[in-house]
mmCIF file of C-alpha atoms in Angstrom:
data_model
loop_
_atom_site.group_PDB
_atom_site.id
_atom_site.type_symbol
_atom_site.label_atom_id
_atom_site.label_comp_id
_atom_site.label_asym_id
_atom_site.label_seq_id
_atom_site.Cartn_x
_atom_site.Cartn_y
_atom_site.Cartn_z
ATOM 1 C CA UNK A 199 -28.803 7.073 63.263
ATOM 2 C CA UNK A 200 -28.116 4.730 59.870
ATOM 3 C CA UNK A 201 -30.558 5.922 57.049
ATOM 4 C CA UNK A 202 -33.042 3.172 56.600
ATOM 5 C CA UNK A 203 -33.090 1.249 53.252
ATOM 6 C CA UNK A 204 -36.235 1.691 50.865
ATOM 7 C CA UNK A 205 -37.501 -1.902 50.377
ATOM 8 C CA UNK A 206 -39.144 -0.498 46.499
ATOM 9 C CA UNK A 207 -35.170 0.587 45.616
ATOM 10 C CA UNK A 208 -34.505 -2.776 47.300
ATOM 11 C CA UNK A 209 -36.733 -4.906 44.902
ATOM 12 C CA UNK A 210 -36.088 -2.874 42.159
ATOM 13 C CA UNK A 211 -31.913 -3.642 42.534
ATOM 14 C CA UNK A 212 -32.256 -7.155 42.429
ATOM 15 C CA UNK A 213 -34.972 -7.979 40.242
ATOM 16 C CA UNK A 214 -32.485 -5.402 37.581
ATOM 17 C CA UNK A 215 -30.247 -7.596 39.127
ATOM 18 C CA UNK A 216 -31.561 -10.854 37.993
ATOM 19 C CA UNK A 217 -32.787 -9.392 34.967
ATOM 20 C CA UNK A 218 -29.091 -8.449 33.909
ATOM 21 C CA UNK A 219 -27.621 -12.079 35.067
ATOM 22 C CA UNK A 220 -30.126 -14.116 32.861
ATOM 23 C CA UNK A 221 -29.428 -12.000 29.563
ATOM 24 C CA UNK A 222 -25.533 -12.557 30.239
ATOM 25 C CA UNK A 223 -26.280 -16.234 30.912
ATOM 26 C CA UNK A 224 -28.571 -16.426 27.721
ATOM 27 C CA UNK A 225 -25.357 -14.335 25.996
ATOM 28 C CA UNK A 226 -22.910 -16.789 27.259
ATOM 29 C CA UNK A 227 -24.713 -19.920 26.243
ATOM 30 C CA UNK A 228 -25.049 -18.628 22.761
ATOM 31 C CA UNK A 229 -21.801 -17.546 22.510
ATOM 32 C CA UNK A 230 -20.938 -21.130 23.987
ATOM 33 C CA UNK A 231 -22.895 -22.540 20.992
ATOM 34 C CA UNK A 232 -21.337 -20.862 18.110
ATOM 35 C CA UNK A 233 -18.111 -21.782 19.238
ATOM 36 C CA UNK A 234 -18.660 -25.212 19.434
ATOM 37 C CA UNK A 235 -20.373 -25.288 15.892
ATOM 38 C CA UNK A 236 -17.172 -23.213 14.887
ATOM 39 C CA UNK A 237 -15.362 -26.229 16.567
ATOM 40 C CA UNK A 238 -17.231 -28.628 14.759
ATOM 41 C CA UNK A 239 -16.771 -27.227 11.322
ATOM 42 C CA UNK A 240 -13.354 -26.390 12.049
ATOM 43 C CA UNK A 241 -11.861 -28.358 8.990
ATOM 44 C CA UNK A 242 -13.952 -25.874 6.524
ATOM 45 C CA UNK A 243 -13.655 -23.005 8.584
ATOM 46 C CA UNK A 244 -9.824 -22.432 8.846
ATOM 47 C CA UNK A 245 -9.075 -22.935 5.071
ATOM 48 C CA UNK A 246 -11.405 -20.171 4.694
ATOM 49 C CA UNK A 247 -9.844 -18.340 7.376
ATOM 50 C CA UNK A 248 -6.439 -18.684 5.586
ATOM 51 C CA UNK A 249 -7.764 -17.562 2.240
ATOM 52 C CA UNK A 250 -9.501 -14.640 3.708
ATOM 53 C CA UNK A 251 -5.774 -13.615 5.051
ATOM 54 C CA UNK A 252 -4.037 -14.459 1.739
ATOM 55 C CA UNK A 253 -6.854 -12.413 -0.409
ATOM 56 C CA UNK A 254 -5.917 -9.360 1.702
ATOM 57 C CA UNK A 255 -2.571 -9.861 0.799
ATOM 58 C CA UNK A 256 -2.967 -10.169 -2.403
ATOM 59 C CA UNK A 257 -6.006 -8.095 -3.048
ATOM 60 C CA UNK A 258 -4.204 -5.001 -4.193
ATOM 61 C CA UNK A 259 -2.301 -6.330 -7.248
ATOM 62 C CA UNK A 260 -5.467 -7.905 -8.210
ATOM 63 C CA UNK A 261 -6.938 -4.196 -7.686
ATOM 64 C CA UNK A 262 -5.038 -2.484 -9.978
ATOM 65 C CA UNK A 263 -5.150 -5.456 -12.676
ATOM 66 C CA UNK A 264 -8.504 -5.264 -12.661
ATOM 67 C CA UNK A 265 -9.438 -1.527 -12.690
ATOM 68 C CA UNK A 266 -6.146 0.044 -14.008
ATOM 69 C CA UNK A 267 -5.211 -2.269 -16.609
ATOM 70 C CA UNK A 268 -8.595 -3.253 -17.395
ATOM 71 C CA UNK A 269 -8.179 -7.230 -16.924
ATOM 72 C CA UNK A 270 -10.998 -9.555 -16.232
ATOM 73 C CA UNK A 271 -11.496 -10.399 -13.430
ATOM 74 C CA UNK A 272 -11.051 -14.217 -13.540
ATOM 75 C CA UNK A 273 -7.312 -13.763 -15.568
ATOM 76 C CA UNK A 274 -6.459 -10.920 -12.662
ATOM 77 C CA UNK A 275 -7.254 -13.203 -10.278
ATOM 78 C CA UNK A 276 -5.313 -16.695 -12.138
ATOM 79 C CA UNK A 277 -2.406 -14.199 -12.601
ATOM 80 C CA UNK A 278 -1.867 -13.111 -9.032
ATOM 81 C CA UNK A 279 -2.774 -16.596 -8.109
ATOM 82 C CA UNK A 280 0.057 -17.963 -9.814
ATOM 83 C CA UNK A 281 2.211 -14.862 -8.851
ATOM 84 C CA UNK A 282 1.702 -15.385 -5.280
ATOM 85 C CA UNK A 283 2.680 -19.517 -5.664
ATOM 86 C CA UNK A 284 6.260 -18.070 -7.599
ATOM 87 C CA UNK A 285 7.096 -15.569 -4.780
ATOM 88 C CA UNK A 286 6.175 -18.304 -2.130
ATOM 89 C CA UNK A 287 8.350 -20.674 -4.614
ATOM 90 C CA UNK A 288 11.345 -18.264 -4.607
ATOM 91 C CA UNK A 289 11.414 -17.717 -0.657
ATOM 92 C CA UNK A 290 11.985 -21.279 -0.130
ATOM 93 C CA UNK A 291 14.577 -21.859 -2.823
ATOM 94 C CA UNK A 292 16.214 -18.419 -0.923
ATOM 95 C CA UNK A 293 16.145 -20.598 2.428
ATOM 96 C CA UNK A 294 17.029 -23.946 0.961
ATOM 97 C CA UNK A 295 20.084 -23.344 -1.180
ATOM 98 C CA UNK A 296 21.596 -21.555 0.727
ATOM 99 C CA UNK A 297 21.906 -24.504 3.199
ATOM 100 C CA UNK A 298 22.037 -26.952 1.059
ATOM 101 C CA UNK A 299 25.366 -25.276 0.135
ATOM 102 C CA UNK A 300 26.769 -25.199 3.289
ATOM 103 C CA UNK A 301 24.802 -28.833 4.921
ATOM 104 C CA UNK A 302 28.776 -29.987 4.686
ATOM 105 C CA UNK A 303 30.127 -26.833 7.272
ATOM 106 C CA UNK A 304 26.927 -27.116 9.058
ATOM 107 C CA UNK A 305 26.895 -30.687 9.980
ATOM 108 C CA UNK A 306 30.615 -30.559 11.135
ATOM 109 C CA UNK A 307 29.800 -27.162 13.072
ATOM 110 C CA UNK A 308 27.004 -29.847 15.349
ATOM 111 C CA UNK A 309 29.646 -32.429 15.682
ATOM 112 C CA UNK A 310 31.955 -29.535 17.022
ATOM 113 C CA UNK A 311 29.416 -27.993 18.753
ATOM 114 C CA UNK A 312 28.224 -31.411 20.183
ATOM 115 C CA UNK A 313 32.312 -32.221 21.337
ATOM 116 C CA UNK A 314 32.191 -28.606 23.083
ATOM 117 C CA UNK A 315 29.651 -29.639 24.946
ATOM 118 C CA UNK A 316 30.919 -32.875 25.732
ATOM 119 C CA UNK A 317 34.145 -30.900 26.947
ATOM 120 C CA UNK A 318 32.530 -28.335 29.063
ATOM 121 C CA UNK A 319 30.854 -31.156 31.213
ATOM 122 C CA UNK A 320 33.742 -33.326 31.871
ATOM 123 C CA UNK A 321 35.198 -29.959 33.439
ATOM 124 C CA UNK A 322 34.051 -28.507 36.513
ATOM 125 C CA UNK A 323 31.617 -27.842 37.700
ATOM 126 C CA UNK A 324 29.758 -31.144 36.524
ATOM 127 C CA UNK A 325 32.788 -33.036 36.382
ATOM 128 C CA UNK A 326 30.941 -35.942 34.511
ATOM 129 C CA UNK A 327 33.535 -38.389 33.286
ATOM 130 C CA UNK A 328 33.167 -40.720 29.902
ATOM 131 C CA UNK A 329 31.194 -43.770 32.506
ATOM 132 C CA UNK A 330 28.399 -40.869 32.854
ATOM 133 C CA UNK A 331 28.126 -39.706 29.892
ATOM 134 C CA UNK A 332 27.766 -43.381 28.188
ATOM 135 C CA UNK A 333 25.461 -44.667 31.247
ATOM 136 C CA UNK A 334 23.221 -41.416 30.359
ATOM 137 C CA UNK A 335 23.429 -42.443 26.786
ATOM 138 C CA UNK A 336 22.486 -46.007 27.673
ATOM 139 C CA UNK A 337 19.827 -44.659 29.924
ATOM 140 C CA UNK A 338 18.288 -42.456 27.051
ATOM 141 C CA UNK A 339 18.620 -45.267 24.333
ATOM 142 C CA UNK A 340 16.327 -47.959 27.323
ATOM 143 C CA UNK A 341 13.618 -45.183 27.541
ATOM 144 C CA UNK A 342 13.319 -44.028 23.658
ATOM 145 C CA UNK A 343 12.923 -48.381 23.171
ATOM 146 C CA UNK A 344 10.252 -48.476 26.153
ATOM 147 C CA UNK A 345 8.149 -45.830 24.470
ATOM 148 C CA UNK A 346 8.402 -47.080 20.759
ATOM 149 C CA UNK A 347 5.040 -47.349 20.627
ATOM 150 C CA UNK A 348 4.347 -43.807 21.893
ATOM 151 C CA UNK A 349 6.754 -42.484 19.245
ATOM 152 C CA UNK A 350 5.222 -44.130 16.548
ATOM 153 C CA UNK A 351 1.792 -42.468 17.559
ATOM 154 C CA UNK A 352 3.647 -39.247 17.513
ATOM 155 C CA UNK A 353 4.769 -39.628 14.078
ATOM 156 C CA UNK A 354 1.634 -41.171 12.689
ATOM 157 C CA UNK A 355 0.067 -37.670 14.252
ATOM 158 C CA UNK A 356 2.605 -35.774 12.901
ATOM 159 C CA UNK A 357 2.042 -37.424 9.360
ATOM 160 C CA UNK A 358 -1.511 -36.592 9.791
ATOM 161 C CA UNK A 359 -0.932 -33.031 10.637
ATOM 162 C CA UNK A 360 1.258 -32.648 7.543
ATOM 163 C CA UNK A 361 -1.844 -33.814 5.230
ATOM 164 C CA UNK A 362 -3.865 -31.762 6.810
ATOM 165 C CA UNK A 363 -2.161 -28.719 5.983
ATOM 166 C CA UNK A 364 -1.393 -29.670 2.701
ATOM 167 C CA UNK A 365 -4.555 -29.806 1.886
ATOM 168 C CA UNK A 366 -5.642 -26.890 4.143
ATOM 169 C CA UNK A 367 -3.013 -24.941 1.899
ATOM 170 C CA UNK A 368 -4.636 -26.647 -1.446
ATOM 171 C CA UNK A 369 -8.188 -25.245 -0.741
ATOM 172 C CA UNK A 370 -7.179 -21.714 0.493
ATOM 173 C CA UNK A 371 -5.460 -21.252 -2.614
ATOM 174 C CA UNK A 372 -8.447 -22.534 -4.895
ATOM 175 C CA UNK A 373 -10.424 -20.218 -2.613
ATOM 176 C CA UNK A 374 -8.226 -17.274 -2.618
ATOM 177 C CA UNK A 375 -8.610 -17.352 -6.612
ATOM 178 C CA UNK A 376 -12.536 -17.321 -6.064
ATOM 179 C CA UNK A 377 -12.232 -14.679 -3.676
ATOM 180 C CA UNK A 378 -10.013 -12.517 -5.848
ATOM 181 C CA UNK A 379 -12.693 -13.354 -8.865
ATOM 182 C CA UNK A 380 -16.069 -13.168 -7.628
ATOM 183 C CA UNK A 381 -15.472 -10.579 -4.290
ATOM 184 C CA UNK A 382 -16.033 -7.672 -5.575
ATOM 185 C CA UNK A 383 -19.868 -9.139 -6.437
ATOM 186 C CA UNK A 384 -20.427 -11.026 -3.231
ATOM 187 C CA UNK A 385 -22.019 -7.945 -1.582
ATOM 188 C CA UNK A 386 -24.593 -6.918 -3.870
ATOM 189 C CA UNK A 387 -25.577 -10.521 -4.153
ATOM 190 C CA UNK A 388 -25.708 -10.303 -0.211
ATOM 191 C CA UNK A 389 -27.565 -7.368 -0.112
ATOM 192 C CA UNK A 390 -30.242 -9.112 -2.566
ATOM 193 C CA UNK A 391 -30.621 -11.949 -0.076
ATOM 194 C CA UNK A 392 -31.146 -10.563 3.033
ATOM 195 C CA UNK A 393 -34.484 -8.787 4.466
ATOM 196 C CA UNK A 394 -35.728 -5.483 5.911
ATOM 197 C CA UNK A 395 -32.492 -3.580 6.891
ATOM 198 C CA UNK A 396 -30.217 -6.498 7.144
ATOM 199 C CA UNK A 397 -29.642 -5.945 4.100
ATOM 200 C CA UNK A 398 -27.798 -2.125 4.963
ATOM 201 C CA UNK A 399 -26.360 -3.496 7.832
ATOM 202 C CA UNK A 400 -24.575 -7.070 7.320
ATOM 203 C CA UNK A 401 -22.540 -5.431 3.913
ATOM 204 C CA UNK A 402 -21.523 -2.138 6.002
ATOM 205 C CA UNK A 403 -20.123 -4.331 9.005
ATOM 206 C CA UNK A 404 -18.222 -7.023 6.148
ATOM 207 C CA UNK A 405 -17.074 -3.646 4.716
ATOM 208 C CA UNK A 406 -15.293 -2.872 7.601
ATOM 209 C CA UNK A 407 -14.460 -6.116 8.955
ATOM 210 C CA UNK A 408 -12.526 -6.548 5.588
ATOM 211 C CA UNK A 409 -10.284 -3.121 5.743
ATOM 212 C CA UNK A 410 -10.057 -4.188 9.383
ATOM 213 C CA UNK A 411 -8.596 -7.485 7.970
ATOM 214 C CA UNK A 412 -6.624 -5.861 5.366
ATOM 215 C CA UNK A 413 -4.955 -3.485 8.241
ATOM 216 C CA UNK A 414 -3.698 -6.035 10.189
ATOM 217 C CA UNK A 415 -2.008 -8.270 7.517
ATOM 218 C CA UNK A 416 -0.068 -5.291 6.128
ATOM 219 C CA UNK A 417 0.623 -4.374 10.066
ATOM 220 C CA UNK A 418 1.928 -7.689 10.711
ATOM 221 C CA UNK A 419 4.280 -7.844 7.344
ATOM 222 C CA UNK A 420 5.667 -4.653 7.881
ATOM 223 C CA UNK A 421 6.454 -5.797 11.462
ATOM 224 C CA UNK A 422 7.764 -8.972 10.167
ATOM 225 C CA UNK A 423 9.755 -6.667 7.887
ATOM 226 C CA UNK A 424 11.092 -4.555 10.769
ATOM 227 C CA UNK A 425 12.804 -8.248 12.297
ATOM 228 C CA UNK A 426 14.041 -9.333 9.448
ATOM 229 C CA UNK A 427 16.223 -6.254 8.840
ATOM 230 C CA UNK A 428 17.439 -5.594 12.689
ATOM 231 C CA UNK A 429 18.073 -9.358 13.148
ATOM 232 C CA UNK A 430 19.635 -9.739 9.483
ATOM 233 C CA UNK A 431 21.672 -6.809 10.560
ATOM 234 C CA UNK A 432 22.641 -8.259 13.476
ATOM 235 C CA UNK A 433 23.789 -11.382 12.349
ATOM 236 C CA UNK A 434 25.496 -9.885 9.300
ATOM 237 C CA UNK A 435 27.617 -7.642 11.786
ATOM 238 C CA UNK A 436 28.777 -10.945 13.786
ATOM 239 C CA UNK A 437 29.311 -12.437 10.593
ATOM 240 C CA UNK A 438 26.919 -15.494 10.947
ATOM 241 C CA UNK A 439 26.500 -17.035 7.901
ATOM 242 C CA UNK A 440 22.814 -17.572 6.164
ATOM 243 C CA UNK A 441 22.041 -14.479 6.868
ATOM 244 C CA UNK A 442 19.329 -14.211 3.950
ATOM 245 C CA UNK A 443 17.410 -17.291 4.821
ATOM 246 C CA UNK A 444 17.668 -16.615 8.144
ATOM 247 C CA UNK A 445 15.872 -13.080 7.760
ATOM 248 C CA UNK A 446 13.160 -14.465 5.363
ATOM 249 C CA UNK A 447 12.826 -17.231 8.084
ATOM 250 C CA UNK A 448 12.559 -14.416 10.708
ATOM 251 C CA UNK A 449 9.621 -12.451 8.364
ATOM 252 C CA UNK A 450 7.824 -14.918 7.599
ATOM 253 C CA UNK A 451 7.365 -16.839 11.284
ATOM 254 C CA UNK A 452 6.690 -13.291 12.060
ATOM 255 C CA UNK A 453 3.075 -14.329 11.313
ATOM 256 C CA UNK A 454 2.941 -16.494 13.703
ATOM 257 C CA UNK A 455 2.990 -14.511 17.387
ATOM 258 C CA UNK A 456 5.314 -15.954 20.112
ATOM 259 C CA UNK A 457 6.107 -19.213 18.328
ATOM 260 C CA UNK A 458 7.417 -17.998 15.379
ATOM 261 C CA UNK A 459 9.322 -15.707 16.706
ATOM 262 C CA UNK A 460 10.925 -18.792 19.327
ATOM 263 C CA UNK A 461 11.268 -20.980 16.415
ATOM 264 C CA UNK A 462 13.464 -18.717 14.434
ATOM 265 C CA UNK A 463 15.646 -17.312 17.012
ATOM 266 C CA UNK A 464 16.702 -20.485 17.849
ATOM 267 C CA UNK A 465 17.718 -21.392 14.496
ATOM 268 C CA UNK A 466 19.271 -18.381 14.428
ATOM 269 C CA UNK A 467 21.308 -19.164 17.598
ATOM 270 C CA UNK A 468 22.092 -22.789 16.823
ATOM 271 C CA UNK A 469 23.397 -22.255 13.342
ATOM 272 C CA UNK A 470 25.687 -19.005 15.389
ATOM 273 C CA UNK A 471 26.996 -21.962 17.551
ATOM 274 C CA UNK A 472 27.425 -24.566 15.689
ATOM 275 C CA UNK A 473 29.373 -22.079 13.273
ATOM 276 C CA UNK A 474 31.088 -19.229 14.921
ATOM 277 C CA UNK A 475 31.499 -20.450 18.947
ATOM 278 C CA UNK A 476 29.314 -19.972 22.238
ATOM 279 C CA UNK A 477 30.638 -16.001 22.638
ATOM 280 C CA UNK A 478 29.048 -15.196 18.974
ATOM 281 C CA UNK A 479 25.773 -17.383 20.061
ATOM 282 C CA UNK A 480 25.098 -15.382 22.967
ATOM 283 C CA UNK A 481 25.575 -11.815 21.154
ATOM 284 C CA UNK A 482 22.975 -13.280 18.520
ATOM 285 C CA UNK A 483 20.917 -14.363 21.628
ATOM 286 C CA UNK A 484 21.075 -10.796 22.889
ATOM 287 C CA UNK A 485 20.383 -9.512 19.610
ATOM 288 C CA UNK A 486 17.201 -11.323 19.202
ATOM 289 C CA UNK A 487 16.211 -10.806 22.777
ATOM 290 C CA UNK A 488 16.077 -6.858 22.380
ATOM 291 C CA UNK A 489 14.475 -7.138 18.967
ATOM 292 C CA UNK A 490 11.961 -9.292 19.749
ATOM 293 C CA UNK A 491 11.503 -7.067 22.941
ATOM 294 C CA UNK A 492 11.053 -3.805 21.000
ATOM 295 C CA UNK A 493 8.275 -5.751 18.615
ATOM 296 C CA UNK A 494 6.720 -7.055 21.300
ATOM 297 C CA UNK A 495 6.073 -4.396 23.375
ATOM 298 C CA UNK A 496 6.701 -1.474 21.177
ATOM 299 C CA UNK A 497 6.514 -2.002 17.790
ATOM 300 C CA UNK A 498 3.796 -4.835 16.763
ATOM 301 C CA UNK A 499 1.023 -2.714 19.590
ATOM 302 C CA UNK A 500 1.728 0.513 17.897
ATOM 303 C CA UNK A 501 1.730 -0.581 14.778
ATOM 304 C CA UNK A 502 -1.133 -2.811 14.923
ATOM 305 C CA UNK A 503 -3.372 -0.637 17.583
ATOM 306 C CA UNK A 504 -3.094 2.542 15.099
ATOM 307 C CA UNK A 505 -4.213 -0.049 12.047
ATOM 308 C CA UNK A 506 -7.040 -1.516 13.910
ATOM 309 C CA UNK A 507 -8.313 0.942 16.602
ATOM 310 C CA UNK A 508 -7.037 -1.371 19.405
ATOM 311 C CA UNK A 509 -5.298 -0.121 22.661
ATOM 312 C CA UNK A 510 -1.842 -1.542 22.407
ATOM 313 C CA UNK A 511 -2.886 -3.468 25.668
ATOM 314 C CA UNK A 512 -5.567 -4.736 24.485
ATOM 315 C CA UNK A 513 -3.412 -6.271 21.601
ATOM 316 C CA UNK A 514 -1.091 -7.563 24.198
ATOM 317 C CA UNK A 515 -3.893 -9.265 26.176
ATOM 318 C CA UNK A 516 -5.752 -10.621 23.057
ATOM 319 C CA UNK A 517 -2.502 -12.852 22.196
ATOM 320 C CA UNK A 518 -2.301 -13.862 25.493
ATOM 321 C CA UNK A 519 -5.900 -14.601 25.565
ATOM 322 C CA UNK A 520 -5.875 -16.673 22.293
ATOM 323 C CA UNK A 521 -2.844 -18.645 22.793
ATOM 324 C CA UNK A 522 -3.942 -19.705 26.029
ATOM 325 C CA UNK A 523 -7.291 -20.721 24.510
ATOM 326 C CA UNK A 524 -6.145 -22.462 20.988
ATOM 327 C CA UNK A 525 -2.335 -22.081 21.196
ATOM 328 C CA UNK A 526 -0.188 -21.472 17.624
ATOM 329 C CA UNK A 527 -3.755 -20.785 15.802
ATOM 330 C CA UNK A 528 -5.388 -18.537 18.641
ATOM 331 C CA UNK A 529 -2.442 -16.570 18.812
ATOM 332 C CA UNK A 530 -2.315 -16.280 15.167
ATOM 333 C CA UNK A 531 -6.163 -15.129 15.207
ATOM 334 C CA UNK A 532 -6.369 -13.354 18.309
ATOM 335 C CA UNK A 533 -5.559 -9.812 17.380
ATOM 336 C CA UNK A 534 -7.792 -9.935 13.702
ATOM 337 C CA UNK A 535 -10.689 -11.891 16.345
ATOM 338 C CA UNK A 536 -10.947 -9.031 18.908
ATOM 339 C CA UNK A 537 -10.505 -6.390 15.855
ATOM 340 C CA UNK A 538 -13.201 -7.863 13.977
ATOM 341 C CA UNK A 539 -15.467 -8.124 17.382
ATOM 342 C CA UNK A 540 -14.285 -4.023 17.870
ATOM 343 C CA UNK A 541 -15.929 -3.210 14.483
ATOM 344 C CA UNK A 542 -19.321 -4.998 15.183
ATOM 345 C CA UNK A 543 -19.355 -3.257 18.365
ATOM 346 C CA UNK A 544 -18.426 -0.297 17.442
ATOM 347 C CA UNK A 545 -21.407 -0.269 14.641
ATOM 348 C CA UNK A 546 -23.767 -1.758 16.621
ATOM 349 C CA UNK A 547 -23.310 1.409 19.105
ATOM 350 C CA UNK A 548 -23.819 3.614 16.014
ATOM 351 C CA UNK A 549 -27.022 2.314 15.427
ATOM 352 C CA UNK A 550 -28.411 2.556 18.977
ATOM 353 C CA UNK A 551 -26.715 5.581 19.759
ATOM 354 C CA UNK A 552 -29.254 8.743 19.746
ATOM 355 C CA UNK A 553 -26.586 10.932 17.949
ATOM 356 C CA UNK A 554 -25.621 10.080 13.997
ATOM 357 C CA UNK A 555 -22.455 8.559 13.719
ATOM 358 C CA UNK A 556 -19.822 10.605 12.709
ATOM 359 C CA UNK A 557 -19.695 10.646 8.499
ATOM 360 C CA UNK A 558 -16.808 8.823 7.275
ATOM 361 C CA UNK A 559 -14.743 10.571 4.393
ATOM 362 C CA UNK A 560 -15.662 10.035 1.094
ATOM 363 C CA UNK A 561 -12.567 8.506 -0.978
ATOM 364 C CA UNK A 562 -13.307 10.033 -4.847
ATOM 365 C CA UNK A 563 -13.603 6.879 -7.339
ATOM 366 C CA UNK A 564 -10.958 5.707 -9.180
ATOM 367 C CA UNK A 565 -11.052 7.343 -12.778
ATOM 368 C CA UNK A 566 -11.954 5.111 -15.401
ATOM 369 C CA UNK A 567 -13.366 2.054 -13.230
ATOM 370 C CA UNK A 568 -14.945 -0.144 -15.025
ATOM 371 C CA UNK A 569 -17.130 -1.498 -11.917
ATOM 372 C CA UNK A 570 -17.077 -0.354 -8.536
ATOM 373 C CA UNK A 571 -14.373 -2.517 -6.191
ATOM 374 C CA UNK A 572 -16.342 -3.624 -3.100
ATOM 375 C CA UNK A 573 -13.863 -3.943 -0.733
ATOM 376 C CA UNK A 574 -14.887 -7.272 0.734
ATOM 377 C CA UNK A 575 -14.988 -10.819 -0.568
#
């Protein structure tokens, strides 16, 4: 005979029940809120983003300026500054004279490349004879004309997105200086502002949040660093030429997950064709397949789940995530996002957890400091 339920057990199921839906609903909504006031104040929000990525970057030669060679703190931070806009200088005279050198071999290697193609589908199996390939001209020419207008919206857009990050990159750099200046102070000052134990707990969590920041920009350059030498190999063994501003091209999309990655593969393979023949273009395709493979899937989630505490899947599922969400910038921000999340979570457990937390090891100061380096701007 079927046990009988107990209605009390009942009632108290679903009214825990309904008790747990409404606080996720009430979590939801607020969660719902912030992002749309992060939404909303997007245009101030990312350029601090960006200089919050940059200062980690550059954080350590400002580090040692200030507390090994005694600088102050506002010439450390002008010198690294300007350091960082040389170096950023000097990568894109690496990439650009390079081809500028070589536009002349390049530009004949499309028309040859472009005549190839031609050739190949005149033969079999397309067959297509000089009447198709001029009516498919003719054809493209009629539909680029009808949608002028569209076009010009596109580069009007396009304009606009170029200001924008022009002056994105403008106020991330005045920031970074401030950051690099005035960091080390902003959490004492915090600390002063905020009541009751707020004023523990908001500077431990930005402590952590900013080595968990730190970890994953180092992570991702030495990553970066790991495609640039494979694929520079690579291309160096076919003997593709470029092969210098085609590595730096290869670290430094390596920022950007997925799409940089796409972006400079392809350049990769298109300047292989255009130069060296279709049999050379698909070894540098295969090349860049199993590199980006191994950095994908074995590399970047090591790498970056030993750096930030994060399962390797959950890396994997956190790009996915974010550039399903925001595209270029939530994949860019999705790993640093759910690291950053991990930490509050992770402290927030600590303090409700009946057991102290486990003590963290105590790093022995720097000798001769002249202040003590918070670690967070």
């Amino acid at each position: 005979m079927p046990a009988k339920l107990n209605p009390d057990k009942a009632r108290s199921a679903l009214r825990t029940s309904a008790v747990l839906s409404a606080q996720t609903l009430l979590v939801l909504a607020m969660a719902y809120v912030v992002l749309w006031l992060l939404g909303r104040a997007w245009s101030v929000i990312w350029p601090v983003v960006v200089a919050l990525l940059l200062t980690t970057l550059t954080w350590p030669v400002a580090r040692f300026l200030r507390y090994r060679w005694k600088w102050k703190p506002a010439l450390a931070a002008a010198f690294v500054t300007v350091l960082f806009l040389v170096v950023m200088a000097g990568i894109i005279v690496v990439i650009a004279v390079p081809v500028a050198s070589q536009s002349g071999e390049l530009s004949q290697g499309v028309v040859d490349g472009i005549q190839r193609v031609r050739e190949w589908a005149s033969g079999p199996p397309l067959n297509f004879g000089d009447d198709d390939i001029t009516g498919a001209f003719d054809a493209a020419v009629e539909r680029l004309q009808a949608s002028a207008g569209n076009i010009v919206n596109y580069t009007l857009t396009g304009v606009n997105t170029v200001l924008n990050g022009v002056i994105t990159t403008v106020l991330a750099l005045f920031l970074m200086f401030f950051f690099l200046k005035d960091g080390p102070r902003f959490l004492p000052w915090l600390s002063k502002q905020l009541p009751g134990r707020l004023a523990d707990d908001v500077p431990a969590v930005a402590t952590r949040s900013w080595d968990t920041l730190g970890a994953f920009v180092r992570s991702q350059a030495f990553v970066g660093l790991l495609d640039a030498v494979f694929i520079g190999l690579g291309l160096w063994i076919v003997g593709v030429p470029l092969v210098l501003p085609l590595a730096v091209l290869t670290f430094i999309t390596a920022f950007v997950p997925i799409v940089g990655a796409l972006f400079a593969g392809f350049v990769a393979v298109l300047i292989a064709l255009v130069t060296q023949g279709w049999v050379d273009a698909l070894i540098v395709l295969g090349i860049i397949i199993v590199v980006q493979q191994l950095e994908g899937n074995v590399f970047q989630p090591m790498v970056q789940s030993r750096g930030l505490g994060l399962h390797a899947a959950v890396v994997l599922l956190a790009v996915t995530l974010g550039g399903g969400l925001a595209g270029i910038i939530g994949a860019l921000l999705a790993v640093p996002v759910a690291a950053l999340v991990s930490v509050v979570y992770v402290y927030v457990r600590e303090q409700l957890s009946d057991s102290p937390p486990d003590p963290e090891p105590e790093v022995p100061p720097e000798p001769d400091q002249g202040e003590e380096p918070a670690t967070t701007v």
